Amino acid sequence: MDNIREENLKKLARFIAEELMNLAQETSGDDWSTTNIKDHQVGELARCVTLMNLYLDREEYEKCAIMKIRIMELSDKLGLPIDPNLMNFEDEDEI
């Protein structure tokens, strides 16, 4: 980014924002609501998987179980199959 002047970056940002606004005006409200709900659920699913992995690394298994339930609920709402490896809480390194 050192090669681009701040003035040019602002012009580019303005251009991108204007194009996004134009695209948004071309779509109906129905398009936004359906897409937003599904996008929100996918984002929430990603967040829950990330948190579950974090809790697993910290050995906070109660929190892990809560995330597992939430992941299962979201996967069901989205109609996605649940990967059995995702739900494996066993630590392979334990003796």
GROMACS .gro file of N, CA, C and O in nm:
model
  380
    1MET      N    1   0.080  -0.119   0.000
    1MET     CA    2   0.000   0.000   0.000
    1MET      C    3   0.085   0.127   0.000
    1MET      O    4   0.033   0.233  -0.011
    2ASP      N    5   0.216   0.112   0.014
    2ASP     CA    6   0.302   0.228   0.016
    2ASP      C    7   0.306   0.298  -0.119
    2ASP      O    8   0.336   0.416  -0.127
    3ASN      N    9   0.278   0.222  -0.226
    3ASN     CA   10   0.285   0.279  -0.360
    3ASN      C   11   0.160   0.357  -0.398
    3ASN      O   12   0.160   0.428  -0.497
    4ILE      N   13   0.052   0.346  -0.322
    4ILE     CA   14  -0.074   0.412  -0.352
    4ILE      C   15  -0.089   0.532  -0.259
    4ILE      O   16  -0.080   0.519  -0.137
    5ARG      N   17  -0.116   0.646  -0.321
    5ARG     CA   18  -0.135   0.766  -0.240
    5ARG      C   19  -0.270   0.761  -0.170
    5ARG      O   20  -0.364   0.698  -0.219
    6GLU      N   21  -0.278   0.826  -0.057
    6GLU     CA   22  -0.401   0.827   0.022
    6GLU      C   23  -0.518   0.885  -0.058
    6GLU      O   24  -0.630   0.837  -0.051
    7GLU      N   25  -0.490   0.981  -0.138
    7GLU     CA   26  -0.592   1.044  -0.223
    7GLU      C   27  -0.654   0.940  -0.318
    7GLU      O   28  -0.777   0.934  -0.335
    8ASN      N   29  -0.570   0.856  -0.378
    8ASN     CA   30  -0.620   0.753  -0.469
    8ASN      C   31  -0.697   0.644  -0.394
    8ASN      O   32  -0.794   0.589  -0.447
    9LEU      N   33  -0.654   0.611  -0.273
    9LEU     CA   34  -0.726   0.513  -0.192
    9LEU      C   35  -0.867   0.563  -0.158
    9LEU      O   36  -0.964   0.488  -0.163
   10LYS      N   37  -0.878   0.692  -0.127
   10LYS     CA   38  -1.009   0.749  -0.096
   10LYS      C   39  -1.099   0.747  -0.218
   10LYS      O   40  -1.218   0.718  -0.208
   11LYS      N   41  -1.043   0.775  -0.336
   11LYS     CA   42  -1.121   0.769  -0.459
   11LYS      C   43  -1.171   0.627  -0.485
   11LYS      O   44  -1.286   0.606  -0.523
   12LEU      N   45  -1.082   0.530  -0.465
   12LEU     CA   46  -1.119   0.390  -0.484
   12LEU      C   47  -1.228   0.349  -0.385
   12LEU      O   48  -1.326   0.283  -0.423
   13ALA      N   49  -1.214   0.389  -0.261
   13ALA     CA   50  -1.313   0.355  -0.159
   13ALA      C   51  -1.448   0.417  -0.193
   13ALA      O   52  -1.552   0.351  -0.180
   14ARG      N   53  -1.448   0.543  -0.238
   14ARG     CA   54  -1.572   0.609  -0.278
   14ARG      C   55  -1.638   0.536  -0.395
   14ARG      O   56  -1.759   0.513  -0.397
   15PHE      N   57  -1.556   0.496  -0.494
   15PHE     CA   58  -1.608   0.425  -0.610
   15PHE      C   59  -1.672   0.293  -0.569
   15PHE      O   60  -1.783   0.259  -0.612
   16ILE      N   61  -1.605   0.217  -0.483
   16ILE     CA   62  -1.658   0.089  -0.438
   16ILE      C   63  -1.788   0.110  -0.360
   16ILE      O   64  -1.887   0.039  -0.382
   17ALA      N   65  -1.790   0.208  -0.272
   17ALA     CA   66  -1.912   0.235  -0.194
   17ALA      C   67  -2.028   0.274  -0.284
   17ALA      O   68  -2.141   0.228  -0.265
   18GLU      N   69  -2.003   0.358  -0.384
   18GLU     CA   70  -2.109   0.399  -0.476
   18GLU      C   71  -2.162   0.281  -0.556
   18GLU      O   72  -2.283   0.267  -0.576
   19GLU      N   73  -2.073   0.193  -0.601
   19GLU     CA   74  -2.116   0.076  -0.677
   19GLU      C   75  -2.198  -0.019  -0.589
   19GLU      O   76  -2.298  -0.075  -0.635
   20LEU      N   77  -2.159  -0.036  -0.465
   20LEU     CA   78  -2.236  -0.120  -0.373
   20LEU      C   79  -2.375  -0.061  -0.348
   20LEU      O   80  -2.475  -0.134  -0.344
   21MET      N   81  -2.382   0.071  -0.337
   21MET     CA   82  -2.511   0.138  -0.319
   21MET      C   83  -2.599   0.119  -0.443
   21MET      O   84  -2.718   0.092  -0.432
   22ASN      N   85  -2.540   0.131  -0.561
   22ASN     CA   86  -2.616   0.111  -0.685
   22ASN      C   87  -2.670  -0.031  -0.694
   22ASN      O   88  -2.786  -0.052  -0.730
   23LEU      N   89  -2.587  -0.128  -0.660
   23LEU     CA   90  -2.632  -0.267  -0.661
   23LEU      C   91  -2.743  -0.291  -0.559
   23LEU      O   92  -2.839  -0.364  -0.586
   24ALA      N   93  -2.730  -0.231  -0.444
   24ALA     CA   94  -2.830  -0.247  -0.339
   24ALA      C   95  -2.964  -0.189  -0.382
   24ALA      O   96  -3.070  -0.245  -0.352
   25GLN      N   97  -2.963  -0.080  -0.455
   25GLN     CA   98  -3.086  -0.016  -0.500
   25GLN      C   99  -3.155  -0.097  -0.609
   25GLN      O  100  -3.276  -0.087  -0.627
   26GLU      N  101  -3.080  -0.180  -0.679
   26GLU     CA  102  -3.137  -0.261  -0.787
   26GLU      C  103  -3.208  -0.386  -0.736
   26GLU      O  104  -3.281  -0.449  -0.811
   27THR      N  105  -3.188  -0.423  -0.611
   27THR     CA  106  -3.251  -0.544  -0.557
   27THR      C  107  -3.371  -0.506  -0.472
   27THR      O  108  -3.383  -0.394  -0.423
   28SER      N  109  -3.461  -0.602  -0.455
   28SER     CA  110  -3.579  -0.579  -0.373
   28SER      C  111  -3.549  -0.615  -0.227
   28SER      O  112  -3.452  -0.683  -0.197
   29GLY      N  113  -3.637  -0.572  -0.140
   29GLY     CA  114  -3.621  -0.601   0.002
   29GLY      C  115  -3.629  -0.750   0.032
   29GLY      O  116  -3.568  -0.799   0.126
   30ASP      N  117  -3.708  -0.823  -0.049
   30ASP     CA  118  -3.720  -0.968  -0.027
   30ASP      C  119  -3.587  -1.038  -0.046
   30ASP      O  120  -3.554  -1.131   0.025
   31ASP      N  121  -3.509  -0.993  -0.145
   31ASP     CA  122  -3.378  -1.052  -0.169
   31ASP      C  123  -3.289  -1.037  -0.046
   31ASP      O  124  -3.217  -1.127  -0.009
   32TRP      N  125  -3.294  -0.921   0.016
   32TRP     CA  126  -3.208  -0.892   0.130
   32TRP      C  127  -3.247  -0.975   0.251
   32TRP      O  128  -3.162  -1.031   0.319
   33SER      N  129  -3.376  -0.984   0.281
   33SER     CA  130  -3.416  -1.052   0.404
   33SER      C  131  -3.385  -1.201   0.399
   33SER      O  132  -3.335  -1.257   0.496
   34THR      N  133  -3.413  -1.266   0.288
   34THR     CA  134  -3.385  -1.409   0.275
   34THR      C  135  -3.235  -1.434   0.284
   34THR      O  136  -3.190  -1.523   0.356
   35THR      N  137  -3.157  -1.357   0.212
   35THR     CA  138  -3.013  -1.374   0.210
   35THR      C  139  -2.954  -1.343   0.347
   35THR      O  140  -2.868  -1.416   0.395
   36ASN      N  141  -3.000  -1.237   0.411
   36ASN     CA  142  -2.945  -1.197   0.540
   36ASN      C  143  -2.968  -1.303   0.647
   36ASN      O  144  -2.880  -1.329   0.728
   37ILE      N  145  -3.084  -1.365   0.648
   37ILE     CA  146  -3.112  -1.467   0.749
   37ILE      C  147  -3.018  -1.585   0.732
   37ILE      O  148  -2.956  -1.632   0.827
   38LYS      N  149  -3.006  -1.633   0.609
   38LYS     CA  150  -2.920  -1.748   0.583
   38LYS      C  151  -2.772  -1.711   0.609
   38LYS      O  152  -2.698  -1.789   0.668
   39ASP      N  153  -2.730  -1.593   0.565
   39ASP     CA  154  -2.593  -1.548   0.588
   39ASP      C  155  -2.564  -1.537   0.738
   39ASP      O  156  -2.457  -1.575   0.784
   40HIS      N  157  -2.661  -1.487   0.811
   40HIS     CA  158  -2.643  -1.474   0.956
   40HIS      C  159  -2.627  -1.612   1.020
   40HIS      O  160  -2.541  -1.631   1.107
   41GLN      N  161  -2.708  -1.708   0.977
   41GLN     CA  162  -2.699  -1.842   1.032
   41GLN      C  163  -2.566  -1.908   0.998
   41GLN      O  164  -2.506  -1.975   1.083
   42VAL      N  165  -2.517  -1.888   0.876
   42VAL     CA  166  -2.387  -1.945   0.838
   42VAL      C  167  -2.276  -1.879   0.920
   42VAL      O  168  -2.184  -1.946   0.967
   43GLY      N  169  -2.284  -1.749   0.938
   43GLY     CA  170  -2.186  -1.678   1.020
   43GLY      C  171  -2.188  -1.724   1.165
   43GLY      O  172  -2.083  -1.743   1.227
   44GLU      N  173  -2.307  -1.745   1.217
   44GLU     CA  174  -2.321  -1.794   1.354
   44GLU      C  175  -2.265  -1.935   1.367
   44GLU      O  176  -2.199  -1.968   1.466
   45LEU      N  177  -2.287  -2.017   1.265
   45LEU     CA  178  -2.232  -2.153   1.265
   45LEU      C  179  -2.080  -2.149   1.268
   45LEU      O  180  -2.016  -2.220   1.346
   46ALA      N  181  -2.022  -2.064   1.186
   46ALA     CA  182  -1.875  -2.050   1.183
   46ALA      C  183  -1.821  -2.003   1.318
   46ALA      O  184  -1.720  -2.053   1.368
   47ARG      N  185  -1.892  -1.908   1.379
   47ARG     CA  186  -1.851  -1.856   1.509
   47ARG      C  187  -1.855  -1.967   1.614
   47ARG      O  188  -1.762  -1.983   1.695
   48CYS      N  189  -1.962  -2.047   1.612
   48CYS     CA  190  -1.977  -2.155   1.710
   48CYS      C  191  -1.869  -2.261   1.693
   48CYS      O  192  -1.816  -2.313   1.792
   49VAL      N  193  -1.837  -2.295   1.570
   49VAL     CA  194  -1.731  -2.395   1.546
   49VAL      C  195  -1.598  -2.341   1.596
   49VAL      O  196  -1.520  -2.412   1.661
   50THR      N  197  -1.571  -2.214   1.570
   50THR     CA  198  -1.447  -2.152   1.616
   50THR      C  199  -1.440  -2.153   1.769
   50THR      O  200  -1.337  -2.190   1.827
   51LEU      N  201  -1.550  -2.115   1.833
   51LEU     CA  202  -1.552  -2.115   1.980
   51LEU      C  203  -1.538  -2.256   2.036
   51LEU      O  204  -1.468  -2.277   2.135
   52MET      N  205  -1.603  -2.353   1.972
   52MET     CA  206  -1.592  -2.490   2.019
   52MET      C  207  -1.447  -2.536   2.015
   52MET      O  208  -1.397  -2.599   2.109
   53ASN      N  209  -1.378  -2.506   1.907
   53ASN     CA  210  -1.236  -2.543   1.896
   53ASN      C  211  -1.151  -2.473   2.001
   53ASN      O  212  -1.060  -2.532   2.058
   54LEU      N  213  -1.181  -2.347   2.026
   54LEU     CA  214  -1.109  -2.271   2.128
   54LEU      C  215  -1.131  -2.333   2.266
   54LEU      O  216  -1.036  -2.355   2.342
   55TYR      N  217  -1.257  -2.364   2.298
   55TYR     CA  218  -1.288  -2.424   2.426
   55TYR      C  219  -1.226  -2.563   2.439
   55TYR      O  220  -1.183  -2.603   2.547
   56LEU      N  221  -1.222  -2.636   2.330
   56LEU     CA  222  -1.160  -2.769   2.332
   56LEU      C  223  -1.011  -2.758   2.363
   56LEU      O  224  -0.958  -2.833   2.445
   57ASP      N  225  -0.944  -2.660   2.300
   57ASP     CA  226  -0.802  -2.639   2.328
   57ASP      C  227  -0.778  -2.600   2.473
   57ASP      O  228  -0.677  -2.639   2.533
   58ARG      N  229  -0.871  -2.526   2.531
   58ARG     CA  230  -0.859  -2.483   2.671
   58ARG      C  231  -0.910  -2.587   2.769
   58ARG      O  232  -0.908  -2.566   2.890
   59GLU      N  233  -0.962  -2.698   2.715
   59GLU     CA  234  -1.019  -2.807   2.795
   59GLU      C  235  -1.138  -2.760   2.877
   59GLU      O  236  -1.160  -2.803   2.991
   60GLU      N  237  -1.218  -2.669   2.820
   60GLU     CA  238  -1.342  -2.621   2.883
   60GLU      C  239  -1.457  -2.699   2.820
   60GLU      O  240  -1.528  -2.650   2.733
   61TYR      N  241  -1.476  -2.822   2.866
   61TYR     CA  242  -1.565  -2.916   2.799
   61TYR      C  243  -1.713  -2.882   2.815
   61TYR      O  244  -1.793  -2.915   2.727
   62GLU      N  245  -1.751  -2.814   2.923
   62GLU     CA  246  -1.890  -2.775   2.939
   62GLU      C  247  -1.929  -2.675   2.831
   62GLU      O  248  -2.035  -2.685   2.769
   63LYS      N  249  -1.842  -2.577   2.807
   63LYS     CA  250  -1.866  -2.478   2.703
   63LYS      C  251  -1.865  -2.544   2.565
   63LYS      O  252  -1.941  -2.506   2.476
   64CYS      N  253  -1.778  -2.642   2.550
   64CYS     CA  254  -1.771  -2.719   2.425
   64CYS      C  255  -1.904  -2.787   2.396
   64CYS      O  256  -1.952  -2.787   2.282
   65ALA      N  257  -1.963  -2.844   2.498
   65ALA     CA  258  -2.091  -2.913   2.481
   65ALA      C  259  -2.202  -2.816   2.441
   65ALA      O  260  -2.286  -2.849   2.357
   66ILE      N  261  -2.199  -2.697   2.498
   66ILE     CA  262  -2.298  -2.595   2.461
   66ILE      C  263  -2.283  -2.558   2.314
   66ILE      O  264  -2.382  -2.547   2.240
   67MET      N  265  -2.160  -2.540   2.270
   67MET     CA  266  -2.136  -2.506   2.129
   67MET      C  267  -2.177  -2.621   2.038
   67MET      O  268  -2.230  -2.599   1.930
   68LYS      N  269  -2.155  -2.744   2.083
   68LYS     CA  270  -2.193  -2.861   2.004
   68LYS      C  271  -2.344  -2.861   1.979
   68LYS      O  272  -2.390  -2.883   1.867
   69ILE      N  273  -2.421  -2.832   2.084
   69ILE     CA  274  -2.567  -2.826   2.071
   69ILE      C  275  -2.607  -2.716   1.974
   69ILE      O  276  -2.691  -2.735   1.886
   70ARG      N  277  -2.545  -2.600   1.988
   70ARG     CA  278  -2.577  -2.487   1.900
   70ARG      C  279  -2.541  -2.519   1.755
   70ARG      O  280  -2.615  -2.486   1.662
   71ILE      N  281  -2.427  -2.585   1.734
   71ILE     CA  282  -2.384  -2.624   1.599
   71ILE      C  283  -2.485  -2.721   1.538
   71ILE      O  284  -2.522  -2.708   1.421
   72MET      N  285  -2.532  -2.814   1.618
   72MET     CA  286  -2.629  -2.911   1.568
   72MET      C  287  -2.760  -2.842   1.530
   72MET      O  288  -2.820  -2.872   1.427
   73GLU      N  289  -2.804  -2.746   1.612
   73GLU     CA  290  -2.927  -2.671   1.582
   73GLU      C  291  -2.913  -2.592   1.453
   73GLU      O  292  -3.003  -2.594   1.367
   74LEU      N  293  -2.802  -2.520   1.438
   74LEU     CA  294  -2.781  -2.439   1.319
   74LEU      C  295  -2.766  -2.525   1.193
   74LEU      O  296  -2.820  -2.490   1.088
   75SER      N  297  -2.695  -2.634   1.206
   75SER     CA  298  -2.678  -2.725   1.092
   75SER      C  299  -2.813  -2.779   1.047
   75SER      O  300  -2.839  -2.792   0.927
   76ASP      N  301  -2.897  -2.809   1.144
   76ASP     CA  302  -3.031  -2.860   1.113
   76ASP      C  303  -3.114  -2.752   1.041
   76ASP      O  304  -3.181  -2.781   0.942
   77LYS      N  305  -3.108  -2.628   1.090
   77LYS     CA  306  -3.182  -2.519   1.026
   77LYS      C  307  -3.135  -2.495   0.883
   77LYS      O  308  -3.215  -2.462   0.795
   78LEU      N  309  -3.005  -2.507   0.861
   78LEU     CA  310  -2.948  -2.484   0.728
   78LEU      C  311  -2.957  -2.607   0.639
   78LEU      O  312  -2.926  -2.600   0.520
   79GLY      N  313  -2.994  -2.720   0.697
   79GLY     CA  314  -3.002  -2.843   0.619
   79GLY      C  315  -2.866  -2.899   0.581
   79GLY      O  316  -2.850  -2.961   0.477
   80LEU      N  317  -2.768  -2.876   0.667
   80LEU     CA  318  -2.632  -2.923   0.642
   80LEU      C  319  -2.605  -3.051   0.721
   80LEU      O  320  -2.646  -3.063   0.837
   81PRO      N  321  -2.535  -3.145   0.661
   81PRO     CA  322  -2.498  -3.265   0.738
   81PRO      C  323  -2.389  -3.229   0.839
   81PRO      O  324  -2.306  -3.143   0.815
   82ILE      N  325  -2.393  -3.297   0.951
   82ILE     CA  326  -2.293  -3.273   1.055
   82ILE      C  327  -2.179  -3.371   1.037
   82ILE      O  328  -2.199  -3.492   1.029
   83ASP      N  329  -2.058  -3.317   1.027
   83ASP     CA  330  -1.938  -3.400   1.012
   83ASP      C  331  -1.910  -3.471   1.144
   83ASP      O  332  -1.893  -3.407   1.248
   84PRO      N  333  -1.906  -3.605   1.144
   84PRO     CA  334  -1.882  -3.678   1.268
   84PRO      C  335  -1.748  -3.644   1.331
   84PRO      O  336  -1.732  -3.647   1.453
   85ASN      N  337  -1.648  -3.609   1.251
   85ASN     CA  338  -1.516  -3.572   1.306
   85ASN      C  339  -1.523  -3.441   1.383
   85ASN      O  340  -1.446  -3.419   1.475
   86LEU      N  341  -1.616  -3.355   1.346
   86LEU     CA  342  -1.633  -3.227   1.413
   86LEU      C  343  -1.680  -3.248   1.556
   86LEU      O  344  -1.645  -3.172   1.645
   87MET      N  345  -1.755  -3.352   1.580
   87MET     CA  346  -1.814  -3.374   1.710
   87MET      C  347  -1.731  -3.465   1.798
   87MET      O  348  -1.775  -3.507   1.903
   88ASN      N  349  -1.610  -3.499   1.757
   88ASN     CA  350  -1.524  -3.586   1.835
   88ASN      C  351  -1.450  -3.503   1.940
   88ASN      O  352  -1.367  -3.420   1.907
   89PHE      N  353  -1.480  -3.526   2.067
   89PHE     CA  354  -1.417  -3.450   2.174
   89PHE      C  355  -1.297  -3.520   2.236
   89PHE      O  356  -1.237  -3.471   2.328
   90GLU      N  357  -1.264  -3.637   2.187
   90GLU     CA  358  -1.152  -3.711   2.245
   90GLU      C  359  -1.021  -3.649   2.204
   90GLU      O  360  -0.999  -3.615   2.089
   91ASP      N  361  -0.931  -3.635   2.298
   91ASP     CA  362  -0.799  -3.581   2.271
   91ASP      C  363  -0.708  -3.696   2.232
   91ASP      O  364  -0.684  -3.787   2.311
   92GLU      N  365  -0.657  -3.693   2.110
   92GLU     CA  366  -0.575  -3.802   2.060
   92GLU      C  367  -0.440  -3.813   2.132
   92GLU      O  368  -0.375  -3.915   2.128
   93ASP      N  369  -0.399  -3.704   2.196
   93ASP     CA  370  -0.268  -3.702   2.261
   93ASP      C  371  -0.270  -3.762   2.401
   93ASP      O  372  -0.167  -3.782   2.463
   94GLU      N  373  -0.390  -3.787   2.455
   94GLU     CA  374  -0.396  -3.840   2.590
   94GLU      C  375  -0.352  -3.986   2.594
   94GLU      O  376  -0.370  -4.060   2.501
   95ILE      N  377  -0.299  -4.026   2.707
   95ILE     CA  378  -0.254  -4.164   2.726
   95ILE      C  379  -0.359  -4.242   2.800
   95ILE      O  380  -0.420  -4.199   2.890
   0.00000   0.00000   0.00000
